[in-house]
Coordinates of C-alpha atoms and ligand atoms in Angstrom, one line a residue:
X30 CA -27.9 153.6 80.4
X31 CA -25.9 156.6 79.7
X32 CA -28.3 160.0 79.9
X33 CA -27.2 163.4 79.6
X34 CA -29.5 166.1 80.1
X35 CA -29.1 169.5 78.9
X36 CA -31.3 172.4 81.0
X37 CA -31.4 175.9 82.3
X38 CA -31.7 175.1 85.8
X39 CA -30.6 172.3 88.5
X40 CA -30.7 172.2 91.7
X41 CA -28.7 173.1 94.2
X42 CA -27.3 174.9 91.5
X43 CA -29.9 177.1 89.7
X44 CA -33.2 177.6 90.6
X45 CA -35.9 179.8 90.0
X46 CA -38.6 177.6 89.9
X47 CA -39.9 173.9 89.2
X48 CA -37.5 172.9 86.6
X49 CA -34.5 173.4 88.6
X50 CA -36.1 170.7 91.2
X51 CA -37.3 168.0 88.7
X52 CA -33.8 167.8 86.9
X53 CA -32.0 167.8 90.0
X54 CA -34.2 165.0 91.2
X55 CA -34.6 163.2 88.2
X56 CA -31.0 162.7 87.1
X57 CA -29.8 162.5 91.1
X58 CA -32.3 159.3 91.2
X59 CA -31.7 158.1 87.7
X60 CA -27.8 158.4 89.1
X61 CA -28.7 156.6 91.9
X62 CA -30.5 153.6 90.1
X63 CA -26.9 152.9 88.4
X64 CA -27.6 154.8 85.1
X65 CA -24.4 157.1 84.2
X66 CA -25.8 161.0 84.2
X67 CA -24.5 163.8 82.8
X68 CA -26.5 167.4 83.3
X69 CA -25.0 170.0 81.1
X70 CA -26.5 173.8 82.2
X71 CA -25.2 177.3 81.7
X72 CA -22.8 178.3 84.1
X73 CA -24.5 181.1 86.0
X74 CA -22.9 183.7 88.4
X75 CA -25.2 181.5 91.1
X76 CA -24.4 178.2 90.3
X77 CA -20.0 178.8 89.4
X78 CA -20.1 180.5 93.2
X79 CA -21.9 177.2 94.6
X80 CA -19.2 175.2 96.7
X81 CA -19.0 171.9 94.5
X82 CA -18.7 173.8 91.4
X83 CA -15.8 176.1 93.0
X84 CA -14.1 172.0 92.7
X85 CA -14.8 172.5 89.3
X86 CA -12.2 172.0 86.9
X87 CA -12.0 173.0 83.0
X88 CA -12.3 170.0 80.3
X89 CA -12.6 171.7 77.0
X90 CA -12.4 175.2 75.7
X91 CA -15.3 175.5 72.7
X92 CA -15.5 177.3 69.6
X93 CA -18.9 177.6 69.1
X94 CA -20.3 178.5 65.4
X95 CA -22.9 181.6 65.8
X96 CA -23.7 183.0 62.3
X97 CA -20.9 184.5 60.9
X98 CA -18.8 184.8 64.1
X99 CA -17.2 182.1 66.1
X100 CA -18.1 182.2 70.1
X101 CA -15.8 180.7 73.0
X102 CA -16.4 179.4 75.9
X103 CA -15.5 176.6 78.8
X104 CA -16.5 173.7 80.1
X105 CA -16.0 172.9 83.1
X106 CA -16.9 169.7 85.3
X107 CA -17.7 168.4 89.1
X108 CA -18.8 165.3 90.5
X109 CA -21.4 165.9 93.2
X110 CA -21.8 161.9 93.2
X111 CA -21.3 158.7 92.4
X112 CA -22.9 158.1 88.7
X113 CA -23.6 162.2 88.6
X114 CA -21.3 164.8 86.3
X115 CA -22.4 168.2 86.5
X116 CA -21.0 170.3 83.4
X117 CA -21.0 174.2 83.1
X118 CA -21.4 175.9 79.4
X119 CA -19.2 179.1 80.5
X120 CA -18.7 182.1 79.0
X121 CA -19.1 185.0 81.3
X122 CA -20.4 188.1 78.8
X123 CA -23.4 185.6 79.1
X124 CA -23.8 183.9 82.3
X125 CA -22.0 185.8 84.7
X126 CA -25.0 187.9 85.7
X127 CA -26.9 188.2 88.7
X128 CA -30.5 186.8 87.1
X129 CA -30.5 184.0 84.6
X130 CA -33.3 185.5 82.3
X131 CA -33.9 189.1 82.7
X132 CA -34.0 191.7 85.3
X133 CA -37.4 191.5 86.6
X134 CA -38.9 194.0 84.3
X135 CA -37.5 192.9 81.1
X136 CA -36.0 189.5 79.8
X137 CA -32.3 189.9 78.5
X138 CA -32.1 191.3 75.2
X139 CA -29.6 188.9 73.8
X140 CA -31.4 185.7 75.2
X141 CA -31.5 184.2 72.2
X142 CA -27.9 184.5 71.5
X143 CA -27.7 183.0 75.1
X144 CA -29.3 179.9 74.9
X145 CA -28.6 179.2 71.2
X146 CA -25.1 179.2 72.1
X147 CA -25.9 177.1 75.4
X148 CA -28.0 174.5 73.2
X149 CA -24.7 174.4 70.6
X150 CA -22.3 174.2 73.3
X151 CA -24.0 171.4 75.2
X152 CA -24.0 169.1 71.7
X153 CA -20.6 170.1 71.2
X154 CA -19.5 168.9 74.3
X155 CA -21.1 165.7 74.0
X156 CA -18.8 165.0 70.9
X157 CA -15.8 166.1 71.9
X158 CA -16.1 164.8 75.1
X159 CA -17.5 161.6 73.9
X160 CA -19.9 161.5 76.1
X161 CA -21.8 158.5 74.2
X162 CA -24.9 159.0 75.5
X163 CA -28.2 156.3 74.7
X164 CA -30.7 159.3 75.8
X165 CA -30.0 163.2 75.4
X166 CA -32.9 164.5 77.6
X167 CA -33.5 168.4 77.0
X168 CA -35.6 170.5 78.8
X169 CA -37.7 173.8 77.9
X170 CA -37.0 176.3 75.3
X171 CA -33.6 177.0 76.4
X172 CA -32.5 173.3 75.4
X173 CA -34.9 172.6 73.1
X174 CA -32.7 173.2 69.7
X175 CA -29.9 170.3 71.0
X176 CA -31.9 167.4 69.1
X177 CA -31.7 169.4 65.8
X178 CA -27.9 170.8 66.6
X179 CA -27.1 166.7 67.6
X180 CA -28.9 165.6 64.4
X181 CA -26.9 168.1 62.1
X182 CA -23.8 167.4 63.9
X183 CA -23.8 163.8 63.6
X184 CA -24.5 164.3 59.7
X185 CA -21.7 166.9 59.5
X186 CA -19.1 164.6 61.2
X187 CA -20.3 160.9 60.7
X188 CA -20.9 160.4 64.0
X189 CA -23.6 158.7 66.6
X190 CA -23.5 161.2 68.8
X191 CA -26.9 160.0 70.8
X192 CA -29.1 157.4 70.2
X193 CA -32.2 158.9 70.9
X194 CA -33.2 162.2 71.8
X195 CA -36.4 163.5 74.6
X196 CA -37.6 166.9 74.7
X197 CA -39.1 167.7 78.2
X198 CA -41.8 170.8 78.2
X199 CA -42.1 172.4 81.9
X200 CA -44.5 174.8 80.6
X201 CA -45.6 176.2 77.0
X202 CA -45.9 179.4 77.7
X203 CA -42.0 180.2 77.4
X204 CA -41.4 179.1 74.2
X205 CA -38.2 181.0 73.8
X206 CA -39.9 183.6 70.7
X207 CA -37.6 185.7 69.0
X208 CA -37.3 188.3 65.4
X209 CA -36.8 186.2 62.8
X210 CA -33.2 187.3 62.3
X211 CA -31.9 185.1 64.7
X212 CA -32.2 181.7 62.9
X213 CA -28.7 183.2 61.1
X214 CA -27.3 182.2 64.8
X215 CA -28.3 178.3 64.5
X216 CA -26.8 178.3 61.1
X217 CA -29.3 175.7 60.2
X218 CA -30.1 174.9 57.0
X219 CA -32.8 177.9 55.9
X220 CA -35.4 175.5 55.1
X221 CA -35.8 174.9 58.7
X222 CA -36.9 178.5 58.7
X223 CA -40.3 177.6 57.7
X224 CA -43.8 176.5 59.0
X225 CA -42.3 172.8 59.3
X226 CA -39.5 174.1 61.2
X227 CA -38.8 176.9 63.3
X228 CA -40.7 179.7 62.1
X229 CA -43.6 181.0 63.7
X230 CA -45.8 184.0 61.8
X231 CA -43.0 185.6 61.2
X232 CA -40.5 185.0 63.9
X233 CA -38.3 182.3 65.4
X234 CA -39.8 179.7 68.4
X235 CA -37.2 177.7 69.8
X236 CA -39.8 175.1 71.8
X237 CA -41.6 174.8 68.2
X238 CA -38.2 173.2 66.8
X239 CA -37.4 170.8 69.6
X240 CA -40.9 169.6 70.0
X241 CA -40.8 169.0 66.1
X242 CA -37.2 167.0 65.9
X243 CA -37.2 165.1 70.0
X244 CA -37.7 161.6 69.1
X245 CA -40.2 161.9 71.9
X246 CA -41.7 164.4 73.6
X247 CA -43.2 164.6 77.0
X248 CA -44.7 167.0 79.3
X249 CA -45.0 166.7 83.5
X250 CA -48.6 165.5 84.1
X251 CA -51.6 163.2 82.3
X252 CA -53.7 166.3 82.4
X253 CA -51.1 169.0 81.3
X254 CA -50.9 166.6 78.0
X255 CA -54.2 166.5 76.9
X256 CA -54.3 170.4 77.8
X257 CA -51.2 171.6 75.6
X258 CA -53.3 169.8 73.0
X259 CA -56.2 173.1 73.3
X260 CA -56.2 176.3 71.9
X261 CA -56.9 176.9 75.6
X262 CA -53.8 175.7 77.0
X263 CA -51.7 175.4 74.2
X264 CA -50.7 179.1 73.5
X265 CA -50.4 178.6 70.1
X266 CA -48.0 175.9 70.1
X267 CA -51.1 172.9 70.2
X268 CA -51.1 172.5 66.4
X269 CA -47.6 171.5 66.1
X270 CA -48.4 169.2 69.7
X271 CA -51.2 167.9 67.8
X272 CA -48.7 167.2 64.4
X273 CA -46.4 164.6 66.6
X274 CA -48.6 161.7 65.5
X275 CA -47.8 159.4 68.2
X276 CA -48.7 161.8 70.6
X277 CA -46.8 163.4 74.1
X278 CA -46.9 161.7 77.0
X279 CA -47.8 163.1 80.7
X280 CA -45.5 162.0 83.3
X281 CA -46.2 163.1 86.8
X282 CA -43.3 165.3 89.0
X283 CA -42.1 163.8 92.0
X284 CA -40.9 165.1 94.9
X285 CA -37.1 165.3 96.2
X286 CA -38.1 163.6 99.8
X287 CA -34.2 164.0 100.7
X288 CA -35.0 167.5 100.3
X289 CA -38.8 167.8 101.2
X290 CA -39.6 166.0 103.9
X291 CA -40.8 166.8 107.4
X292 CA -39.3 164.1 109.5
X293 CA -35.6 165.2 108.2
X294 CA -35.8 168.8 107.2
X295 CA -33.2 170.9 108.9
X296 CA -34.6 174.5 107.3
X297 CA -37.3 174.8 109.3
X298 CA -37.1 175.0 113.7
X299 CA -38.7 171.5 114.6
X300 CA -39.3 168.3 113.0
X301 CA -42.8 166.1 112.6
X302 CA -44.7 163.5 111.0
X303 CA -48.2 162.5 110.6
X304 CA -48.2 160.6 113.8
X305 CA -46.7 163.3 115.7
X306 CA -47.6 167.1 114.6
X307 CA -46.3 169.1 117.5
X308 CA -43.2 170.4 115.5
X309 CA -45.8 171.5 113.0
X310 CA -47.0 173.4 115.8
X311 CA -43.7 174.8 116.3
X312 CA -43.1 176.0 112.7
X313 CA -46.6 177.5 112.5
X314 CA -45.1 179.6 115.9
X315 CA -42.0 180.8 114.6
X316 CA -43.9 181.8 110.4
X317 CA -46.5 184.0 112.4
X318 CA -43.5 185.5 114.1
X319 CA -40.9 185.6 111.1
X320 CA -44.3 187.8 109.5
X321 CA -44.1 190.4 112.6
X322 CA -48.1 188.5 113.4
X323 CA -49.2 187.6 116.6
X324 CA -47.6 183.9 117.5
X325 CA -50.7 182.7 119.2
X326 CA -53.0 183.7 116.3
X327 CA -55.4 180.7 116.4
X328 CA -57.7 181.1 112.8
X329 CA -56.4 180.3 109.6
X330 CA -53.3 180.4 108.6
X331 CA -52.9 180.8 104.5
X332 CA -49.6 180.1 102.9
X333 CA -48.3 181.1 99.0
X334 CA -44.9 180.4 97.3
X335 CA -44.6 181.0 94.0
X336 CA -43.1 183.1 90.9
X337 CA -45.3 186.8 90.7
X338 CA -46.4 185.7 87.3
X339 CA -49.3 186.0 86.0
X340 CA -49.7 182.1 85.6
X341 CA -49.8 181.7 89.1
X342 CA -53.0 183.5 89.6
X343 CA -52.2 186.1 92.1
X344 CA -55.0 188.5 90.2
X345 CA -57.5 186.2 91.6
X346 CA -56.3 186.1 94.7
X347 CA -56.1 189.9 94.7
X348 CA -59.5 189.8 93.7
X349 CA -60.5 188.2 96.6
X350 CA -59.1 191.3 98.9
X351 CA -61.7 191.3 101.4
X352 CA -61.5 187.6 102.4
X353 CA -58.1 189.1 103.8
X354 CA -59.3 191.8 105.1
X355 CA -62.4 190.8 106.8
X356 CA -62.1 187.3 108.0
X357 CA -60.0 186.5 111.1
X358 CA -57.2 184.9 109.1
X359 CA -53.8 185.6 108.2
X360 CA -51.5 185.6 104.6
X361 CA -47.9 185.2 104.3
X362 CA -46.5 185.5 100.7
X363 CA -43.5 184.6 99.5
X364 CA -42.8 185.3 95.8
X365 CA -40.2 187.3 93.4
X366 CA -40.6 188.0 90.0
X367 CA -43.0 190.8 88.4
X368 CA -42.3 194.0 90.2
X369 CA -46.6 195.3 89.4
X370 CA -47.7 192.0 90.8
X371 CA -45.1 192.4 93.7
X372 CA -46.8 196.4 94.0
X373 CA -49.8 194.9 94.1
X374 CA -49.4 192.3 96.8
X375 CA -47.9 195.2 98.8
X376 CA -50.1 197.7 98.8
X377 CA -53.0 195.0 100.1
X378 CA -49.8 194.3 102.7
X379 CA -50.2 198.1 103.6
X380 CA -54.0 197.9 104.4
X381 CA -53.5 195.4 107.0
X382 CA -49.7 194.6 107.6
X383 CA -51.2 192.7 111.1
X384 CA -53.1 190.0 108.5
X385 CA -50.6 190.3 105.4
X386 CA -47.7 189.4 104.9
X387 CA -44.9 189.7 101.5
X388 CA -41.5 188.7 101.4
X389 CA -40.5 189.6 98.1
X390 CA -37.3 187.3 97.5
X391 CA -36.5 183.9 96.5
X392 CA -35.9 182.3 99.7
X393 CA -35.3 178.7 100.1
X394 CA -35.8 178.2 103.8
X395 CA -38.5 180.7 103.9
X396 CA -40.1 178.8 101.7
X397 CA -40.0 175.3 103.7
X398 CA -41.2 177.5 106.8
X399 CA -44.0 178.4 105.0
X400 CA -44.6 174.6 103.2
X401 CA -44.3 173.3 107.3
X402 CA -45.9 176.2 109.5
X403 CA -48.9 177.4 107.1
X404 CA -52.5 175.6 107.6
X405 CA -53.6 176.0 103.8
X406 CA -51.4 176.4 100.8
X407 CA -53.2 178.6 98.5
X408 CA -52.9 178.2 94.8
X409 CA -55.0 179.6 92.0
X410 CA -53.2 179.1 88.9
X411 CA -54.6 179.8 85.7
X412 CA -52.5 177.0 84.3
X413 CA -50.4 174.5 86.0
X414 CA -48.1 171.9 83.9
X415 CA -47.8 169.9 87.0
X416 CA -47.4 172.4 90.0
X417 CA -44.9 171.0 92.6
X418 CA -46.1 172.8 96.0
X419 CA -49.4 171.6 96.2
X420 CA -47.7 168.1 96.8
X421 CA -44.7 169.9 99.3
X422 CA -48.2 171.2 101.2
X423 CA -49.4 167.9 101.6
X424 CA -46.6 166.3 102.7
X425 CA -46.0 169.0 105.3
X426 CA -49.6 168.7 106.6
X427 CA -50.8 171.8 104.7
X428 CA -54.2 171.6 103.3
X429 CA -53.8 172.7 99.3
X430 CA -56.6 174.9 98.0
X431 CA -55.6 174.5 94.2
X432 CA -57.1 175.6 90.9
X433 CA -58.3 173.0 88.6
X434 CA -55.8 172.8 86.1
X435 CA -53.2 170.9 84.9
X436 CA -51.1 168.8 87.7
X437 CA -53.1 170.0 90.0
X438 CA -55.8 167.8 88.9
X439 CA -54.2 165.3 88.9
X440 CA -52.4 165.3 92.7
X441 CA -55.3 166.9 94.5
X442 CA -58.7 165.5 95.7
X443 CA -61.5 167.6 96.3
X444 CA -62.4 166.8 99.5
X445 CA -66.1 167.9 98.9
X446 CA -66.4 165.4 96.0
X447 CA -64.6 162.7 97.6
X448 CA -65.3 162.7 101.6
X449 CA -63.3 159.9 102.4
X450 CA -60.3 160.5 100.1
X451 CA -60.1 163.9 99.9
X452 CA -56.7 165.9 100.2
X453 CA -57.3 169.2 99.5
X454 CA -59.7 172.0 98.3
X455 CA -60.3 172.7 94.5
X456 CA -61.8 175.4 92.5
X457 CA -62.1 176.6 88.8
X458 CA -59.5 178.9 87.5
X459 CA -61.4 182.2 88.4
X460 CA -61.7 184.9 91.6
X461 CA -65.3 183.9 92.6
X462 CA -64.7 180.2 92.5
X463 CA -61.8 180.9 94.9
X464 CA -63.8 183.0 97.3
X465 CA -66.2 179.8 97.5
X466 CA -62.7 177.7 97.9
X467 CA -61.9 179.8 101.3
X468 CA -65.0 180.3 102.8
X469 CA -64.9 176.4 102.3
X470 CA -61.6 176.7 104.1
X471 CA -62.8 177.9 106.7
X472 CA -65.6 175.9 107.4
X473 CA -63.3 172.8 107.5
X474 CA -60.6 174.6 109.5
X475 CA -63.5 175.0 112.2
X476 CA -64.0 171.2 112.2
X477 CA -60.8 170.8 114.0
X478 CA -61.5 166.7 113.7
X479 CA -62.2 166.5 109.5
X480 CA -59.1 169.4 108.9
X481 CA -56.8 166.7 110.8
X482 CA -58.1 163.8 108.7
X483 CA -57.5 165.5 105.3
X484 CA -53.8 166.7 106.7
X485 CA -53.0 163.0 107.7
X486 CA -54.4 161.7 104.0
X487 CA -52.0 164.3 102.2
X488 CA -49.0 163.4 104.5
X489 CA -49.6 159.8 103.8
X490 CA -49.5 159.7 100.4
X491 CA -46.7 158.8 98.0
X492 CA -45.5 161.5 96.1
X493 CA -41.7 160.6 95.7
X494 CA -39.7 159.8 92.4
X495 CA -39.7 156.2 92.8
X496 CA -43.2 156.4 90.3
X497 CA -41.8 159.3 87.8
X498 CA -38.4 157.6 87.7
X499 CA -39.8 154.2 86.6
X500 CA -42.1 155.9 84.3
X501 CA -39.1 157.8 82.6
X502 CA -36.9 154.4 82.1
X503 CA -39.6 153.1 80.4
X504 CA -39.7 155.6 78.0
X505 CA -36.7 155.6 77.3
X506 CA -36.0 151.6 77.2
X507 CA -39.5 152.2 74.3
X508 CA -37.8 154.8 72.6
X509 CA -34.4 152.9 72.7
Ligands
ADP604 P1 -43.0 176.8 88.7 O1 -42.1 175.8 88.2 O2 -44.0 177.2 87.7 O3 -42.3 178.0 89.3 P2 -43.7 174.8 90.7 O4 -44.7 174.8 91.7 O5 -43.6 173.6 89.8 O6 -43.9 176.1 89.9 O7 -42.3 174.9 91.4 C1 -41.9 176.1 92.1 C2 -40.6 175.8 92.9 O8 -40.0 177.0 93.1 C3 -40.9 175.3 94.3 O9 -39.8 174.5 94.7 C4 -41.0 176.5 95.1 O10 -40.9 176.3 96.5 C5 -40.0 177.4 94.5 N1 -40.1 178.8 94.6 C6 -40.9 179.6 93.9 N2 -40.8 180.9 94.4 C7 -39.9 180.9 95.4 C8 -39.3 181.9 96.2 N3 -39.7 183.2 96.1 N4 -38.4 181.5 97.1 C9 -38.1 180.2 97.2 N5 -38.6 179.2 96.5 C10 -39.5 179.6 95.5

């Protein structure tokens, strides 16, 4: 098959969170299986100064239709491998900034301009470039217009510019909402601005119009599905879910095992397996030390990565203050994003800088140290489309304490509910919940025997692609 899919992130390219992993290892695998993939992303300051796409070279200059004006850009093109094209949408008044979204404060004001004209450019290379593909896969908000632009560009020039299109949601919250005058930059037809297309009380949503006109729509996890479906989960968007009548289906993340896997890893000081855990030992050594805590610290050792958002429940955790403070444990947290979470997390640092611990960057090998070396991976997410982490931690012997939403559900087993299967500890979305999750914690941390059985049953089980990648071929070989 020939797939191209168009998204914000990729890695090793782009990455600020999840996204950037599951394209990278989705179309790296699909590549792999033989299909022909093409991943079309903006071309960021990160990813244009990443080796491979300094190899890049330019394939098409664009003129790019934005309301009344005409935008150009570039496209350039590298081959990481066999059966894998990586193109960049460039234009630098747009990408060439240091953060792809906003500036930690404040999201870009011209965002929408942004990714309209990413969306636009991505269908326009398909055509010129006659790309030909079966499957034009688009992720989140910032793709989510390029079935509608492929639609009204095949009517404008005749063409079959893809046979089917799939819209991919990450996470419903970013929706890509914006004042109702920019629909003059899709220079769609103005019906579409209206409650059947993109419209939304009053302004423009950019998720509303893909999940409308994608053949098919999907989300990443069983339980994330039926969620989006709530006025709970849905944030506003689970009426026009609930309109595709034959319904979104939940396909489960994998997990990159060339990348995430402790046998091979070469970010973090010593290698193990579940047979043979003394280099977990190691890395536990050198994360108490990278965090200026004592390296023989024997309690608890409680791990976080994650985006300072408030989706990723840090106010809970916060709440839970004096679980820090008083037991005989320690916290290392590594996470960027919201500068009054960040504030927060660091003023509980400055109570007890020997317990807690903040790095406040994105930091990739940081954050396998903490995945390898921590004893639980802690997180409380208020929502979780499919959460990729919680499966890292298991994999790296790291007993998950997860909130019960969304993906987490549905990769983590309670192991107070199911003694003999269990691989991790879960609680309901809320601070006093939690505090029973840790003190559970430590009551199985104590029972040096059980802790080591739950570790081994999360290292042992299958997490990789092979399931997710066979899912996603047979969705598109049903929607083909
Ligand atoms: P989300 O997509 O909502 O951010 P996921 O759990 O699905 O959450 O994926 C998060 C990914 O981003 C993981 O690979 C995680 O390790 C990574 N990540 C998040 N914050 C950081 C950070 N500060 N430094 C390095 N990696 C990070």
């Amino acid at each position: 098959m020939k797939i191209v899919h168009i998204a914000s992130e990729v890695f090793p390219y782009m990455k600020t969170g999840g996204l950037a992993d599951v394209v990278g290892a989705l179309s790296s695998t699909q590549a792999d299986s033989g299909h022909e993939v093409s991943v079309i992303i903006p071309g960021y300051r990160l990813a244009m100064s990443h080796p491979d796409a300094l190899q890049s070279e330019r394939r098409l200059r664009l003129k790019i239709e934005m309301g009344e004006k005409f935008i150009s850009g570039d496209v350039r093109v590298f081959s990481p491998k066999r059966n894998l094209s990586i193109y960049l949408i460039c234009r630098d008044e747009f990408f060439d900034r240091r953060n792809p979204y906003g500036n930690g404060e404040r999201d870009y004001e011209d965002n929408a301009e942004r990714f309209i004209f990413f969306a636009k450019s991505a269908v326009e290379a398909i055509r010129l470039l006659d790309l030909q593909p079966d499957i034009v896969h688009s992720h989140d908000w910032q793709a989510s217009l390029a079935p509608i632009f492929l639609r009204f560009s095949e009517r404008r020039y005749g063409l079959t510019l893809a046979i089917k299109t799939i819209l991919t949601i990450h996470n419903i919250a970013y929706q890509g909402l914006f004042p109702s005058a920019v629909f003059e930059l899709t220079n769609l037809p103005r019906e579409l601005n209206s409650v059947d297309g993109l419209e939304y009380y009053g302004q423009v949503n950019l998720l509303k119009g893909g999940i409308l006109f994608a053949d098919q729509v999907t989300t990443v996890s069983p339980r994330y599905a039926k969620e989006i479906q709530t006025t709970e989960f849905g944030f506003g968007l689970d009426g026009v879910v609930l309109s595709r009548s034959e319904g979104i289906i939940g396909l489960i993340n994998g997990v990159d095992t060339q990348v995430w896997n402790p046998k091979t890893d070469t970010l973090i000081p010593a290698r193990f397996s579940s047979n043979d855990l003394k280099g977990k030992a190691t890395c536990r050594t050198a994360l108490l030390r990278v965090a200026g805590f004592n390296p023989q610290f024997t309690g608890p050792l409680y791990g976080i990565v994650c985006r300072l958002v408030e989706q990723k429940g840090m106010d809970l955790l916060l709440e839970n203050e004096e679980f820090f403070l008083k037991q005989n444990c320690r916290l290392v947290i590594l996470g960027s994003g919201d500068q009054k979470i960040e504030a927060r997390i660091r003023e509980l640092q400055n109570q007890a800088p020997d317990k807690v611990f903040l790095n406040p960057k994105l930091d990739e090998a940081m954050s396998h140290l903490i995945e390898a070396g921590s004893d639980f991976f802690v997180m409380p997410s208020l929502f979780e489309p499919c959460g990729l982490n919680q499966m890292y931690s298991q994999i790296y012997g790291t007993v998950p304490i997860v909130s019960r939403v969304g993906g987490l559900v549905d990769t983590v087993i309670d192991i107070d509910e199911y003694a003999t299967r269990g691989t991790g500890i879960t609680h309901e979305p809320n601070a006093e919940s939690l505090r029973a999750a840790l003190k559970r914690s430590l009551v199985l941390f104590a029972d040096k025997a059980t802790y080591q059985e739950v570790q081994k049953r999360g290292m042992q089980t299958d997490f990789s692609w092979k399931k997710a990648t066979l899912g996603y071929e047979k969705l598109y070989s049903d929607a083909l």
